[in-house]
């Protein structure tokens, strides 16, 4: 049997990471999505244990003190984090866990899981990223400029990752990520009890 492992997927905002991750999980139901924990209120239709694990501030802070997060951050005045226990439980059960995370969270979590598969998604060109951010945003020019500046900073994290997938077409990008995962599954270091395999009788 294969050992489980973590796949960290990051991208500059506007590169299409979330769409790609959703498509990947639909195509490969054996993959487990890393469900984050947050203190923000659930939006309509969101369920705890499906979209997020929803906790109050005190509960979250207690877990920080107990060192139960592989990484955490404050985003828009709310806490968000990845519970180490959730990732470990699934990896130990031989599963592949997909962590869709921003570059800063990615940098923290790769220190806790140095054997993780690190994939960075990029847009085909800078012009295309600019177009996507403008197309998506109903924001003012100032906000768009800020997002572009952010994307420029986020792109600098590329060298911390092992694989780079260009999102020119979502379906091709998903196939590339599947290929990476399939190859990583074959790594000798990811095989369980390999020595027993060669033992006679
Ligand atoms: P939302 O509340 O809209 O679902 O997410 C808000 C932000 O929180 C997004 O930028 C998302 O990437 C970030 N986020 C969600 N889960 C986590 C997590 O586990 N860790 C960190 N560091 N950020 C997260």
CSV table of N, CA and C and ligand atoms in Angstrom, one decimal, residues 17-18 33-38 40-41 43 46 51-52 54 60 69 71-76 78-83 99-102 104-106 108-109, ligand 1:
chain,number,residue,atom,x,y,z
A,17,UNK,N,-6.9,29.0,-9.0
A,17,UNK,CA,-6.5,27.8,-8.2
A,17,UNK,C,-7.8,27.1,-7.6
A,18,UNK,N,-8.8,27.8,-7.2
A,18,UNK,CA,-9.9,27.2,-6.5
A,18,UNK,C,-10.7,26.4,-7.6
A,33,UNK,N,-10.0,16.7,0.5
A,33,UNK,CA,-9.8,18.1,0.6
A,33,UNK,C,-9.5,18.5,2.0
A,34,UNK,N,-8.4,19.3,2.2
A,34,UNK,CA,-8.1,19.7,3.5
A,34,UNK,C,-9.1,20.8,4.0
A,35,UNK,N,-9.9,20.4,4.9
A,35,UNK,CA,-11.0,21.4,5.4
A,35,UNK,C,-10.3,22.3,6.5
A,36,UNK,N,-10.4,23.6,6.2
A,36,UNK,CA,-9.8,24.5,7.2
A,36,UNK,C,-10.7,24.8,8.3
A,37,UNK,N,-10.2,25.4,9.4
A,37,UNK,CA,-10.9,25.8,10.5
A,37,UNK,C,-11.0,27.3,10.5
A,38,UNK,N,-12.1,27.9,10.8
A,38,UNK,CA,-12.2,29.4,10.9
A,38,UNK,C,-13.2,29.9,12.0
A,40,UNK,N,-14.8,32.7,11.2
A,40,UNK,CA,-15.9,33.5,10.5
A,40,UNK,C,-17.2,32.8,10.6
A,41,UNK,N,-18.3,33.5,10.5
A,41,UNK,CA,-19.6,32.9,10.6
A,41,UNK,C,-19.9,32.2,9.3
A,43,UNK,N,-21.5,31.1,5.9
A,43,UNK,CA,-22.4,31.7,5.0
A,43,UNK,C,-23.6,30.8,4.7
A,46,UNK,N,-23.4,26.9,4.1
A,46,UNK,CA,-22.2,26.3,4.5
A,46,UNK,C,-22.4,25.4,5.7
A,51,UNK,N,-17.5,22.6,4.5
A,51,UNK,CA,-16.8,23.8,4.0
A,51,UNK,C,-15.7,24.2,4.8
A,52,UNK,N,-15.9,24.3,6.1
A,52,UNK,CA,-14.9,24.6,7.1
A,52,UNK,C,-15.3,23.9,8.4
A,54,UNK,N,-16.2,25.3,11.8
A,54,UNK,CA,-16.5,26.6,12.3
A,54,UNK,C,-16.4,26.6,13.9
A,60,UNK,N,-10.8,28.7,19.0
A,60,UNK,CA,-9.6,28.7,18.1
A,60,UNK,C,-8.3,29.1,18.8
A,69,UNK,N,-2.4,23.6,15.3
A,69,UNK,CA,-2.5,24.0,13.9
A,69,UNK,C,-1.1,23.8,13.1
A,71,UNK,N,-0.7,25.4,10.4
A,71,UNK,CA,-0.5,26.8,10.1
A,71,UNK,C,-1.8,27.5,10.4
A,72,UNK,N,-1.7,28.8,10.7
A,72,UNK,CA,-2.9,29.6,10.9
A,72,UNK,C,-2.6,31.1,10.5
A,73,UNK,N,-3.7,31.8,10.2
A,73,UNK,CA,-3.5,33.2,9.9
A,73,UNK,C,-4.7,34.0,10.2
A,74,UNK,N,-4.6,35.3,10.3
A,74,UNK,CA,-5.8,36.2,10.4
A,74,UNK,C,-6.1,36.8,9.1
A,75,UNK,N,-7.2,36.5,8.5
A,75,UNK,CA,-7.6,37.1,7.2
A,75,UNK,C,-8.9,37.8,7.4
A,76,UNK,N,-8.9,39.1,7.0
A,76,UNK,CA,-10.1,39.9,7.2
A,76,UNK,C,-10.7,39.8,8.6
A,78,UNK,N,-10.7,37.6,10.8
A,78,UNK,CA,-11.1,36.3,11.3
A,78,UNK,C,-9.9,35.3,11.3
A,79,UNK,N,-9.9,34.4,12.2
A,79,UNK,CA,-8.8,33.3,12.2
A,79,UNK,C,-9.2,32.3,11.2
A,80,UNK,N,-8.1,31.8,10.5
A,80,UNK,CA,-8.2,30.6,9.6
A,80,UNK,C,-7.0,29.7,9.9
A,81,UNK,N,-7.2,28.4,9.8
A,81,UNK,CA,-6.0,27.6,10.0
A,81,UNK,C,-6.3,26.1,9.6
A,82,UNK,N,-5.2,25.4,9.4
A,82,UNK,CA,-5.2,24.0,9.1
A,82,UNK,C,-4.9,23.2,10.3
A,83,UNK,N,-5.8,22.3,10.7
A,83,UNK,CA,-5.6,21.5,11.9
A,83,UNK,C,-4.6,20.3,11.5
A,99,UNK,N,-4.4,20.5,-0.2
A,99,UNK,CA,-4.5,21.7,0.6
A,99,UNK,C,-4.4,22.9,-0.4
A,100,UNK,N,-5.5,23.6,-0.5
A,100,UNK,CA,-5.7,24.8,-1.4
A,100,UNK,C,-5.4,26.0,-0.5
A,101,UNK,N,-4.2,26.6,-0.7
A,101,UNK,CA,-3.8,27.6,0.3
A,101,UNK,C,-3.0,28.7,-0.3
A,102,UNK,N,-3.1,29.9,0.3
A,102,UNK,CA,-2.4,31.1,-0.2
A,102,UNK,C,-0.9,30.9,0.0
A,104,UNK,N,1.4,32.5,1.7
A,104,UNK,CA,2.0,32.6,3.0
A,104,UNK,C,1.7,31.4,3.9
A,105,UNK,N,0.4,30.9,3.8
A,105,UNK,CA,0.0,29.7,4.5
A,105,UNK,C,0.9,28.5,3.9
A,106,UNK,N,1.1,28.5,2.6
A,106,UNK,CA,1.8,27.4,2.0
A,106,UNK,C,3.2,27.3,2.5
A,108,UNK,N,4.3,28.3,5.4
A,108,UNK,CA,4.3,27.7,6.8
A,108,UNK,C,4.0,26.2,6.8
A,109,UNK,N,3.1,25.8,6.0
A,109,UNK,CA,2.7,24.4,6.1
A,109,UNK,C,3.8,23.5,5.5
B,1,LIG,P1,-13.4,32.8,2.8
B,1,LIG,O1,-13.8,33.2,4.2
B,1,LIG,O2,-13.8,33.7,1.8
B,1,LIG,O3,-13.8,31.3,2.6
B,1,LIG,O4,-11.8,32.8,2.8
B,1,LIG,C1,-11.1,34.0,3.0
B,1,LIG,C2,-9.6,33.8,2.9
B,1,LIG,O5,-9.1,32.9,3.9
B,1,LIG,C3,-9.2,33.2,1.6
B,1,LIG,O6,-8.1,34.1,1.1
B,1,LIG,C4,-8.6,31.9,1.9
B,1,LIG,O7,-7.5,31.5,1.1
B,1,LIG,C5,-8.1,32.0,3.3
B,1,LIG,N1,-8.1,30.7,4.0
B,1,LIG,C6,-9.0,29.8,4.0
B,1,LIG,N2,-8.6,28.7,4.8
B,1,LIG,C7,-7.4,29.0,5.2
B,1,LIG,C8,-6.4,28.3,6.0
B,1,LIG,O8,-6.7,27.2,6.5
B,1,LIG,N3,-5.3,28.9,6.3
B,1,LIG,C9,-5.0,30.2,5.8
B,1,LIG,N4,-3.8,30.7,6.1
B,1,LIG,N5,-5.8,30.9,5.1
B,1,LIG,C10,-7.0,30.3,4.8
